[in-house]
Short mmCIF file of C-alpha atoms in Angstrom, two decimals:
data_model
loop_
_atom_site.label_atom_id
_atom_site.label_comp_id
_atom_site.label_asym_id
_atom_site.label_seq_id
_atom_site.Cartn_x
_atom_site.Cartn_y
_atom_site.Cartn_z
CA UNK A 7 14.48 5.92 61.66
CA UNK A 8 14.44 6.16 57.92
CA UNK A 9 13.81 9.57 56.23
CA UNK A 10 13.24 10.22 52.62
CA UNK A 11 14.99 13.58 51.30
CA UNK A 12 13.23 14.57 48.28
CA UNK A 13 14.63 17.25 46.13
CA UNK A 14 12.48 19.45 43.82
CA UNK A 15 14.64 22.51 43.53
CA UNK A 16 15.03 22.44 39.67
CA UNK A 17 13.36 24.95 37.34
CA UNK A 18 13.20 22.68 34.44
CA UNK A 19 14.82 24.53 31.68
CA UNK A 20 15.23 21.49 29.39
CA UNK A 21 11.65 20.81 29.46
CA UNK A 22 10.78 23.98 27.75
CA UNK A 23 7.31 24.39 29.46
CA UNK A 24 7.36 27.97 30.40
CA UNK A 25 7.44 29.17 33.92
CA UNK A 26 6.00 25.89 35.44
CA UNK A 27 8.75 24.01 37.18
CA UNK A 28 9.14 20.50 35.86
CA UNK A 29 8.03 18.69 39.10
CA UNK A 30 4.81 20.36 38.98
CA UNK A 31 3.68 19.33 35.50
CA UNK A 32 0.53 17.21 35.71
CA UNK A 33 -0.38 13.84 34.45
CA UNK A 34 -4.18 12.55 34.73
CA UNK A 35 -4.53 15.67 36.84
CA UNK A 36 -1.41 14.90 39.40
CA UNK A 37 1.73 16.62 39.78
CA UNK A 38 4.91 14.55 38.98
CA UNK A 39 6.22 15.61 42.56
CA UNK A 40 3.14 14.02 44.12
CA UNK A 41 3.69 10.56 42.28
CA UNK A 42 7.03 10.42 43.64
CA UNK A 43 6.05 11.48 47.32
CA UNK A 44 3.11 8.87 47.19
CA UNK A 45 5.62 6.01 46.53
CA UNK A 46 7.46 6.86 49.88
CA UNK A 47 4.39 7.78 51.76
CA UNK A 48 3.19 4.27 50.94
CA UNK A 49 6.20 2.59 52.42
CA UNK A 50 5.59 1.33 55.93
CA UNK A 51 9.52 1.74 56.57
CA UNK A 52 9.86 5.48 55.73
CA UNK A 53 9.04 7.25 58.85
CA UNK A 54 9.11 10.77 57.49
CA UNK A 55 9.53 12.84 54.31
CA UNK A 56 11.53 16.28 53.86
CA UNK A 57 10.93 17.90 50.57
CA UNK A 58 13.36 20.66 49.29
CA UNK A 59 11.54 22.92 46.95
CA UNK A 60 12.52 25.57 44.43
CA UNK A 61 12.33 29.07 45.84
CA UNK A 62 8.83 30.82 45.43
CA UNK A 63 6.70 27.52 45.01
CA UNK A 64 6.66 26.13 48.69
CA UNK A 65 3.24 27.22 49.26
CA UNK A 66 1.81 25.72 45.91
CA UNK A 67 3.81 22.46 46.80
CA UNK A 68 2.22 22.57 50.46
CA UNK A 69 -1.20 22.82 48.93
CA UNK A 70 -0.79 19.89 46.53
CA UNK A 71 0.61 17.83 49.28
CA UNK A 72 -2.61 18.46 51.33
CA UNK A 73 -4.89 18.15 48.36
CA UNK A 74 -3.51 14.55 47.75
CA UNK A 75 -3.29 13.53 51.51
CA UNK A 76 0.51 13.13 51.82
CA UNK A 77 1.00 12.64 55.61
CA UNK A 78 4.46 11.87 56.30
CA UNK A 79 6.05 15.04 54.99
CA UNK A 80 7.52 16.81 57.98
CA UNK A 81 8.70 19.97 56.41
CA UNK A 82 8.81 21.76 52.86
CA UNK A 83 12.29 23.51 52.70
CA UNK A 84 13.60 26.22 50.49
CA UNK A 85 16.36 24.86 48.18
CA UNK A 86 19.82 26.51 47.84
CA UNK A 87 21.67 27.72 44.83
CA UNK A 88 23.10 24.47 44.16
CA UNK A 89 21.93 20.59 44.27
CA UNK A 90 24.81 20.19 46.97
CA UNK A 91 23.68 23.02 48.98
CA UNK A 92 20.05 22.04 48.89
CA UNK A 93 21.03 18.44 50.07
CA UNK A 94 22.90 19.89 52.97
CA UNK A 95 19.81 22.15 53.93
CA UNK A 96 17.80 18.91 54.09
CA UNK A 97 20.37 16.99 55.93
CA UNK A 98 20.82 20.03 58.57
CA UNK A 99 16.99 19.88 59.09
CA UNK A 100 16.65 16.39 60.05
CA UNK A 101 19.84 16.54 62.41
CA UNK A 102 19.28 19.71 64.08
CA UNK A 103 15.22 20.50 63.77
CA UNK A 104 14.06 17.00 63.82
CA UNK A 105 16.92 16.20 66.50
CA UNK A 106 17.65 12.68 65.14
CA UNK A 107 20.46 10.62 66.54
CA UNK A 108 22.76 10.79 63.61
CA UNK A 109 24.15 7.32 64.42
CA UNK A 110 20.90 5.60 64.36
CA UNK A 111 19.15 7.79 61.33
CA UNK A 112 19.33 6.79 57.65
CA UNK A 113 18.57 9.16 54.85
CA UNK A 114 17.31 8.11 51.36
CA UNK A 115 18.19 11.00 48.89
CA UNK A 116 15.67 11.06 45.76
CA UNK A 117 15.02 13.17 42.96
CA UNK A 118 11.52 14.62 42.86
CA UNK A 119 11.15 13.94 39.20
CA UNK A 120 11.72 10.30 39.55
CA UNK A 121 8.22 9.16 39.98
CA UNK A 122 8.59 5.49 39.02
CA UNK A 123 10.41 4.59 41.90
CA UNK A 124 9.20 1.03 43.00
CA UNK A 125 8.85 -0.24 46.64
CA UNK A 126 11.36 -3.10 46.10
CA UNK A 127 14.02 -0.65 45.27
CA UNK A 128 13.19 1.49 48.18
CA UNK A 129 13.41 -1.57 50.62
CA UNK A 130 16.54 -2.85 49.20
CA UNK A 131 18.11 0.50 49.81
CA UNK A 132 16.92 0.30 53.47
CA UNK A 133 18.11 -3.05 53.77
CA UNK A 134 21.39 -2.21 52.36
CA UNK A 135 22.14 1.20 54.08
CA UNK A 136 21.06 -0.42 57.47
CA UNK A 137 23.84 -3.23 56.79
CA UNK A 138 26.63 -1.11 55.15
CA UNK A 139 25.99 2.57 55.86
CA UNK A 140 25.65 3.30 52.26
CA UNK A 141 23.28 2.27 49.20
CA UNK A 142 23.25 3.37 45.60
CA UNK A 143 20.54 2.29 43.24
CA UNK A 144 22.14 1.23 40.01
CA UNK A 145 21.15 -0.20 36.56
CA UNK A 146 23.13 -2.29 34.34
CA UNK A 147 24.78 -0.29 31.48
CA UNK A 148 23.17 -1.24 28.26
CA UNK A 149 25.24 0.37 25.84
CA UNK A 150 29.09 0.93 25.14
CA UNK A 151 30.64 3.52 27.53
CA UNK A 152 33.35 5.32 25.85
CA UNK A 153 36.15 7.68 27.36
CA UNK A 154 36.29 10.68 25.02
CA UNK A 155 39.66 12.37 24.33
CA UNK A 156 40.63 15.32 22.24
CA UNK A 157 39.34 16.08 18.60
CA UNK A 158 36.17 13.80 19.00
CA UNK A 159 38.65 10.75 19.65
CA UNK A 160 37.87 7.94 21.95
CA UNK A 161 40.68 7.19 24.51
CA UNK A 162 39.13 4.11 26.00
CA UNK A 163 36.27 1.78 25.62
CA UNK A 164 34.90 0.33 28.85
CA UNK A 165 33.99 -3.16 29.69
CA UNK A 166 30.17 -2.83 29.76
CA UNK A 167 29.85 -5.92 31.80
CA UNK A 168 31.28 -4.15 34.66
CA UNK A 169 29.82 -0.96 34.13
CA UNK A 170 26.38 0.36 35.82
CA UNK A 171 24.56 3.67 35.81
CA UNK A 172 23.97 5.36 39.17
CA UNK A 173 20.47 6.72 39.88
CA UNK A 174 18.51 7.35 43.06
CA UNK A 175 17.61 6.85 45.74
CA UNK A 176 21.23 7.28 47.26
CA UNK A 177 21.02 6.35 50.93
CA UNK A 178 23.31 6.78 53.82
CA UNK A 179 24.05 6.87 57.49
CA UNK A 180 23.18 10.55 58.60
CA UNK A 181 26.42 10.78 60.62
CA UNK A 182 28.39 9.87 57.66
CA UNK A 183 26.85 12.08 55.12
CA UNK A 184 26.69 14.88 57.24
CA UNK A 185 30.11 14.75 57.86
CA UNK A 186 31.11 14.56 54.13
CA UNK A 187 28.74 17.48 53.42
CA UNK A 188 30.19 19.73 56.29
CA UNK A 189 33.65 18.78 54.90
CA UNK A 190 32.68 19.78 51.34
CA UNK A 191 31.39 23.19 52.90
CA UNK A 192 34.68 23.73 54.57
CA UNK A 193 36.55 23.01 51.23
CA UNK A 194 34.26 25.07 49.38
CA UNK A 195 33.74 22.49 46.90
CA UNK A 196 30.30 22.42 44.95
CA UNK A 197 31.63 20.51 41.87
CA UNK A 198 30.35 17.28 42.99
CA UNK A 199 27.59 15.48 40.55
CA UNK A 200 25.81 13.85 43.20
CA UNK A 201 26.35 12.42 46.89
CA UNK A 202 27.66 9.44 45.75
CA UNK A 203 30.74 11.26 43.96
CA UNK A 204 31.04 13.38 47.12
CA UNK A 205 30.95 10.35 49.57
CA UNK A 206 33.54 8.55 47.39
CA UNK A 207 35.84 11.66 47.36
CA UNK A 208 36.01 11.76 51.04
CA UNK A 209 37.04 7.88 51.43
CA UNK A 210 33.46 6.14 52.12
CA UNK A 211 33.00 2.66 50.47
CA UNK A 212 29.87 2.66 48.28
CA UNK A 213 27.52 -0.39 48.33
CA UNK A 214 24.88 -0.76 45.52
CA UNK A 215 21.46 -2.25 44.88
CA UNK A 216 20.00 -2.91 41.52
CA UNK A 217 17.11 -0.78 40.73
CA UNK A 218 14.76 -0.81 37.49
CA UNK A 219 15.20 0.62 34.15
CA UNK A 220 11.81 2.19 34.81
CA UNK A 221 13.08 4.78 37.33
CA UNK A 222 13.85 7.46 34.86
CA UNK A 223 14.37 10.93 35.70
CA UNK A 224 11.72 13.33 33.84
CA UNK A 225 13.82 16.17 32.56
CA UNK A 226 13.28 16.58 28.97
CA UNK A 227 9.85 16.55 27.04
CA UNK A 228 10.63 12.98 25.70
CA UNK A 229 11.13 11.70 29.34
CA UNK A 230 7.54 13.19 30.13
CA UNK A 231 6.04 10.77 27.38
CA UNK A 232 8.07 7.85 28.37
CA UNK A 233 6.80 8.55 32.18
CA UNK A 234 3.11 8.86 30.48
CA UNK A 235 3.61 5.66 28.44
CA UNK A 236 4.89 3.59 31.14
CA UNK A 237 2.28 4.82 33.80
CA UNK A 238 -0.56 4.14 31.36
CA UNK A 239 0.91 0.65 30.59
CA UNK A 240 0.84 -0.34 34.32
#
């Protein structure tokens, strides 16, 4: 079984759009989160979708899901205080409430505000995670990456040909990622940037699939206008 875990728990302070969380901003009458959900809804290999929502907006999201006829959503959950906590809530639901065999279940973790995810990237994640147990979507680094030092100095310039930028989805065998999150909770460690950094910290080997540069995260006003431009061009 392949489950998409979609995280829509942010409030979008950098978007500067008032009280409305960024995932509910609309383009052509449709919220960003719905564009994202539709991509996983349309993929025949996705068996179900779990959405983790910012507290207080669960009913609003549920109504939008019904309006746009998203059928694969199994549950809308309330997010935690941190991204790591929200991800564990979703994983716990799949394992305990849906009662899926963790040795035969795969989860694709994706940002609700990455609406330009394409079917090829989803399929490559599923193929890779089934083969290796992990799959992290990446895109090639297109600019020089520097390691900064003190007093605005540069300690090191990286070889750009060897650098990639990690994006989403990030996909895992359920038993492995559940074990890693449980360990992080025991260690009281909520400092991980994303699931990939956590999995590497606990010794799991990460495999990559190349995504597209279009698969941006809509975080700032300029991101929203880039999203609009790409969508209109398509």
